[in-house]
mmCIF file of C-alpha atoms in Angstrom:
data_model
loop_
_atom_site.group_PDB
_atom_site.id
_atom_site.type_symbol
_atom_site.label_atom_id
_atom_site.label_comp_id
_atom_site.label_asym_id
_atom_site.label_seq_id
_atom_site.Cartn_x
_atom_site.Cartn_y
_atom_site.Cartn_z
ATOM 1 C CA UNK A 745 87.486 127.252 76.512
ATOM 2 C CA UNK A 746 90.930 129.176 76.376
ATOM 3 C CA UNK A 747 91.911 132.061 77.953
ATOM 4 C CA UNK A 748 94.341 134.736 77.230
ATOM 5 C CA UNK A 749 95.819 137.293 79.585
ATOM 6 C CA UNK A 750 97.533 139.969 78.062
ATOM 7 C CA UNK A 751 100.262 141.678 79.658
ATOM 8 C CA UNK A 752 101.671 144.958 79.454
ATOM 9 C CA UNK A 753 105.593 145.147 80.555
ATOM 10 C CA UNK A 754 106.240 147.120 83.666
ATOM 11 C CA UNK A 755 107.588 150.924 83.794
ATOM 12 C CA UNK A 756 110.992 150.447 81.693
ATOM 13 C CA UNK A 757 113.962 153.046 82.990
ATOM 14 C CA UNK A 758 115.134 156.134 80.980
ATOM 15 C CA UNK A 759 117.963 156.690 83.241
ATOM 16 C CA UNK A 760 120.242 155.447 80.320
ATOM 17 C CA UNK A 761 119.066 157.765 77.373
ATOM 18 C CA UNK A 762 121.846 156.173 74.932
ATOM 19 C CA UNK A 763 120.877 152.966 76.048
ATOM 20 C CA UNK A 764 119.079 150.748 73.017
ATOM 21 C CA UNK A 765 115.421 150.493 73.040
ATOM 22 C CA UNK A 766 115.376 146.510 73.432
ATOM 23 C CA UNK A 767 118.008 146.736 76.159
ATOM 24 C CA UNK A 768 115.959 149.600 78.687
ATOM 25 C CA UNK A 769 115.518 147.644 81.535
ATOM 26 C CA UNK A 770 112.363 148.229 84.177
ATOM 27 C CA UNK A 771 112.637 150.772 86.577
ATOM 28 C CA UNK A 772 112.323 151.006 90.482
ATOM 29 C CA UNK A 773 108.331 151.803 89.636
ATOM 30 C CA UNK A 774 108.419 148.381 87.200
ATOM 31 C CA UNK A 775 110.138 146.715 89.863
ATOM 32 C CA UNK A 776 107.492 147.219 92.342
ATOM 33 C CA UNK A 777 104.417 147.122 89.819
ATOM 34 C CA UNK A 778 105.188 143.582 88.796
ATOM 35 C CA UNK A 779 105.601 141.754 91.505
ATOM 36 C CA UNK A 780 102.408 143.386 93.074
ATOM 37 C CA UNK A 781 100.677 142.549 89.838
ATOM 38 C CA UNK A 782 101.827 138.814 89.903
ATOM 39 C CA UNK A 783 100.423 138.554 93.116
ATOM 40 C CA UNK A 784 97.208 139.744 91.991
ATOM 41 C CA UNK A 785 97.113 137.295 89.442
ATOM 42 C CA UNK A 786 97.804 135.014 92.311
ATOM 43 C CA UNK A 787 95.035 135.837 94.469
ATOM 44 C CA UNK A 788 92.583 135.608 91.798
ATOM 45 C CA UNK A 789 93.637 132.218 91.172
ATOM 46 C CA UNK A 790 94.867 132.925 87.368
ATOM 47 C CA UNK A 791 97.475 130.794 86.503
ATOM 48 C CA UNK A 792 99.544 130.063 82.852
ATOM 49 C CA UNK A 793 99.693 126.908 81.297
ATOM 50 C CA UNK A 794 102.062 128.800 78.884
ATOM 51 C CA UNK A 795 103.801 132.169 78.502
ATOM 52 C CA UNK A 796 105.043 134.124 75.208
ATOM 53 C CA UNK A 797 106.564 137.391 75.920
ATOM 54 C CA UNK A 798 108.490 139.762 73.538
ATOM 55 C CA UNK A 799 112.589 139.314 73.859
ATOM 56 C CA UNK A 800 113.204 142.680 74.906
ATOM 57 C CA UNK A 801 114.812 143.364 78.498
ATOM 58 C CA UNK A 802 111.807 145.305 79.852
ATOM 59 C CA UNK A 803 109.294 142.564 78.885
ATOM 60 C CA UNK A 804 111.529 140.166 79.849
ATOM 61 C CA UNK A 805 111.595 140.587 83.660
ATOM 62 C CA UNK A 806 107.757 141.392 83.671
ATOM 63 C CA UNK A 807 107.477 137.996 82.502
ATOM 64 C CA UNK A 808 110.102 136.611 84.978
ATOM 65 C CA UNK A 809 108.707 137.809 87.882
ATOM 66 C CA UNK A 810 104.855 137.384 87.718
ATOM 67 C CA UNK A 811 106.528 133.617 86.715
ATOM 68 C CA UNK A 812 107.917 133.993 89.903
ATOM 69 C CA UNK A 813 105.012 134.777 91.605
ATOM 70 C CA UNK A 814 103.005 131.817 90.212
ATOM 71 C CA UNK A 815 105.428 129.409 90.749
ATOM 72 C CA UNK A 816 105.329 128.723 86.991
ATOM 73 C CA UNK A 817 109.062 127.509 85.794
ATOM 74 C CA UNK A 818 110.672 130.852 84.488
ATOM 75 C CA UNK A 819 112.780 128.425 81.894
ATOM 76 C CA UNK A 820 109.336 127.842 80.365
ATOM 77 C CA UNK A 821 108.928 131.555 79.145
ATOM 78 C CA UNK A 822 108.998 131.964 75.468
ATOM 79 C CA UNK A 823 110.761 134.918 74.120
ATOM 80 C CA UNK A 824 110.112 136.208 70.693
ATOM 81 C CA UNK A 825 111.964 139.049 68.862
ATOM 82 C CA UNK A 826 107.941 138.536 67.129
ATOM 83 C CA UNK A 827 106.193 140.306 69.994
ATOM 84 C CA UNK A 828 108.986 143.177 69.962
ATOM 85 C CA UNK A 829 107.150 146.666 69.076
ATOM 86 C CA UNK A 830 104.539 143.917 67.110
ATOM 87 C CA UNK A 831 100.985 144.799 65.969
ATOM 88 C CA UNK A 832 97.742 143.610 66.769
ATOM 89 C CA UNK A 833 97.309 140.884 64.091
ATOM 90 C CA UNK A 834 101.235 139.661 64.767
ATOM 91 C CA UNK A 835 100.975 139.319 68.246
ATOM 92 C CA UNK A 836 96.979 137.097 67.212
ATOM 93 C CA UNK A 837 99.087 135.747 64.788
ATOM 94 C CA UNK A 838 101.338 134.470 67.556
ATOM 95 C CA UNK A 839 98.729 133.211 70.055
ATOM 96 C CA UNK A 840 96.767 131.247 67.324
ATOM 97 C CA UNK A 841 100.176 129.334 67.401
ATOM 98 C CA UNK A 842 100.089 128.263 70.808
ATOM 99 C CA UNK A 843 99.698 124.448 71.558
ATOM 100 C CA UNK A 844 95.912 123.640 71.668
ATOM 101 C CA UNK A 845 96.677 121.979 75.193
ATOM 102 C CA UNK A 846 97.305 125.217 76.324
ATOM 103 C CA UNK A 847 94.008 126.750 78.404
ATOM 104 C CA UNK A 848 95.363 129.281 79.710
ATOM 105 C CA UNK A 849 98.142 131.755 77.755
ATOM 106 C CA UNK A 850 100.188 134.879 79.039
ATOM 107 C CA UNK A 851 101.542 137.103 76.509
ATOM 108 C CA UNK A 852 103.764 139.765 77.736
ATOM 109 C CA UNK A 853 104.743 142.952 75.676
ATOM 110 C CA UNK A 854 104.476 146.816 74.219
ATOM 111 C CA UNK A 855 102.266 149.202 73.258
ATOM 112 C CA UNK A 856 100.182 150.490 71.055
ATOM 113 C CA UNK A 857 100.076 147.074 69.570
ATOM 114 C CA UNK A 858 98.657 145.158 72.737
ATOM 115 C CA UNK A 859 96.105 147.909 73.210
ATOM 116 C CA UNK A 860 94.906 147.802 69.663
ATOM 117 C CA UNK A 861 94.490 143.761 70.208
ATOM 118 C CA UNK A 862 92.586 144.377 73.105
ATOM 119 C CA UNK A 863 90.138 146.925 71.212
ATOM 120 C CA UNK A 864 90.224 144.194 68.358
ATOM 121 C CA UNK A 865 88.906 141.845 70.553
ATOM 122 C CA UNK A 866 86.300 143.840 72.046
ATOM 123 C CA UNK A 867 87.600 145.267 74.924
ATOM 124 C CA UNK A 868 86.986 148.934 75.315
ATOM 125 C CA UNK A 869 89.931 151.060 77.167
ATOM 126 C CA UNK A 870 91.984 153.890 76.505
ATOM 127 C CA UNK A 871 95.388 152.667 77.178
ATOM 128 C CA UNK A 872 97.056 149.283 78.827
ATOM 129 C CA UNK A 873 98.882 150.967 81.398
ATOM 130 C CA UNK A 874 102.230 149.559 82.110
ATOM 131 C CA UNK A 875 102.040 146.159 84.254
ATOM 132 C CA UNK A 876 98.790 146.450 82.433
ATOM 133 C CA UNK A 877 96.290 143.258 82.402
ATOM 134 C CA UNK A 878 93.847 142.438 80.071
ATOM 135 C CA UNK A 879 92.221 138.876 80.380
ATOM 136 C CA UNK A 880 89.886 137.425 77.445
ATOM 137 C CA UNK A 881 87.964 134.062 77.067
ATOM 138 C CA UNK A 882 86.950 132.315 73.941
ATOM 139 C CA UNK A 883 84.233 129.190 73.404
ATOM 140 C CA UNK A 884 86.740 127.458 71.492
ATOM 141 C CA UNK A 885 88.579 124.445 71.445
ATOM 142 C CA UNK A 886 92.008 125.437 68.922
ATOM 143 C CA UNK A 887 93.750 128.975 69.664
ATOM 144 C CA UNK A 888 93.801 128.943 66.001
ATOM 145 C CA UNK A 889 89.799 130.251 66.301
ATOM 146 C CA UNK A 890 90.951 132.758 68.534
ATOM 147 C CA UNK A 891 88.673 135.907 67.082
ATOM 148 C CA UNK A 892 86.968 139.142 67.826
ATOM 149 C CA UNK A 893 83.385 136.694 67.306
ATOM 150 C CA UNK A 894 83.640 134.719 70.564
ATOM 151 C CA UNK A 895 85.926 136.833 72.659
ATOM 152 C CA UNK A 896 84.472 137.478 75.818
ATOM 153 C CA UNK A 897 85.985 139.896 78.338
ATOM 154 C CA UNK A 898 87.176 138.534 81.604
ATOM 155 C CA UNK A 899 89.053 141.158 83.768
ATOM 156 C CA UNK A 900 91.297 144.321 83.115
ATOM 157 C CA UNK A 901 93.814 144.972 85.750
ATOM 158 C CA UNK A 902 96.089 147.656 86.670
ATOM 159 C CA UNK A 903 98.576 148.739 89.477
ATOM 160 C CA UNK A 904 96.669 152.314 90.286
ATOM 161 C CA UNK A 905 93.328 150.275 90.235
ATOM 162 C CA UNK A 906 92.495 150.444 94.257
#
């Protein structure tokens, strides 16, 4: 069995508009939203074995910080410029990479690609909101059979979800 949380970033800031897309950092919202969605994560007992997240800023600090949250070692995170602005068979390209030791696997980064993965699997929303989780399971033993066939949803999480 592996399972695969995927993770929006948190609200980035457009307080800087001159500032370069990669570079936009989150903003007070994103601050908050992480941290609260970390805990979450926490509380339902969900914890990485690994994490991938895109290399820009915004998705960056998401990752740090719910890494904080689960006490998993920060200087373990991935970073990609792969999962930058990537679509929905790069980033499944990228999982069906990860180390088959691997159970469970966080991958933090944009839109729309993320939310066309998670309609690709199966999952039926409108949008990953930012801070955005969407967990998935699979009956299989290699991430590289990570497919659409034996995805099974497993939770979709969201900071306005009471």
């Amino acid at each position: 069995m592996k399972k695969l949380v995927i993770i929006r970033h948190a609200k980035s800031s457009w307080d800087d508009t001159f500032l370069d897309d990669h570079e936009r950092p989150l903003a007070e919202r994103g601050l908050r939203d992480a941290p609260k969605m970390g805990n979450r994560l926490k509380k339902a007992e969900i914890f990485p074995d690994a994490m991938v997240s895109s290399d820009a800023e915004r998705a960056k600090t998401t990752a740090i910080i719910t890494a904080e949250k689960l006490d998993f070692p920060s200087q373990k995170i991935r970073y990609t410029s792969d999962l930058y602005h990537a679509s929905a068979s790069t980033i499944l390209s990228e999982i069906r990479k990860t180390d088959n030791s691997v159970k469970t696997l966080f991958v933090f980064g944009h839109n729309p690609g993320q939310n066309d993965l998670v309609w690709k699997l199966g999952g039926e929303i409108d949008n990953l909101p930012t801070a955005g989780q969407f967990g998935f399971k699979f009956d299989v033993d290699k991430w590289s059979d990570v497919d659409s066939k034996n995805a099974k949803v497993w939770f979709f999480d969201y900071p306005k979800k009471s």
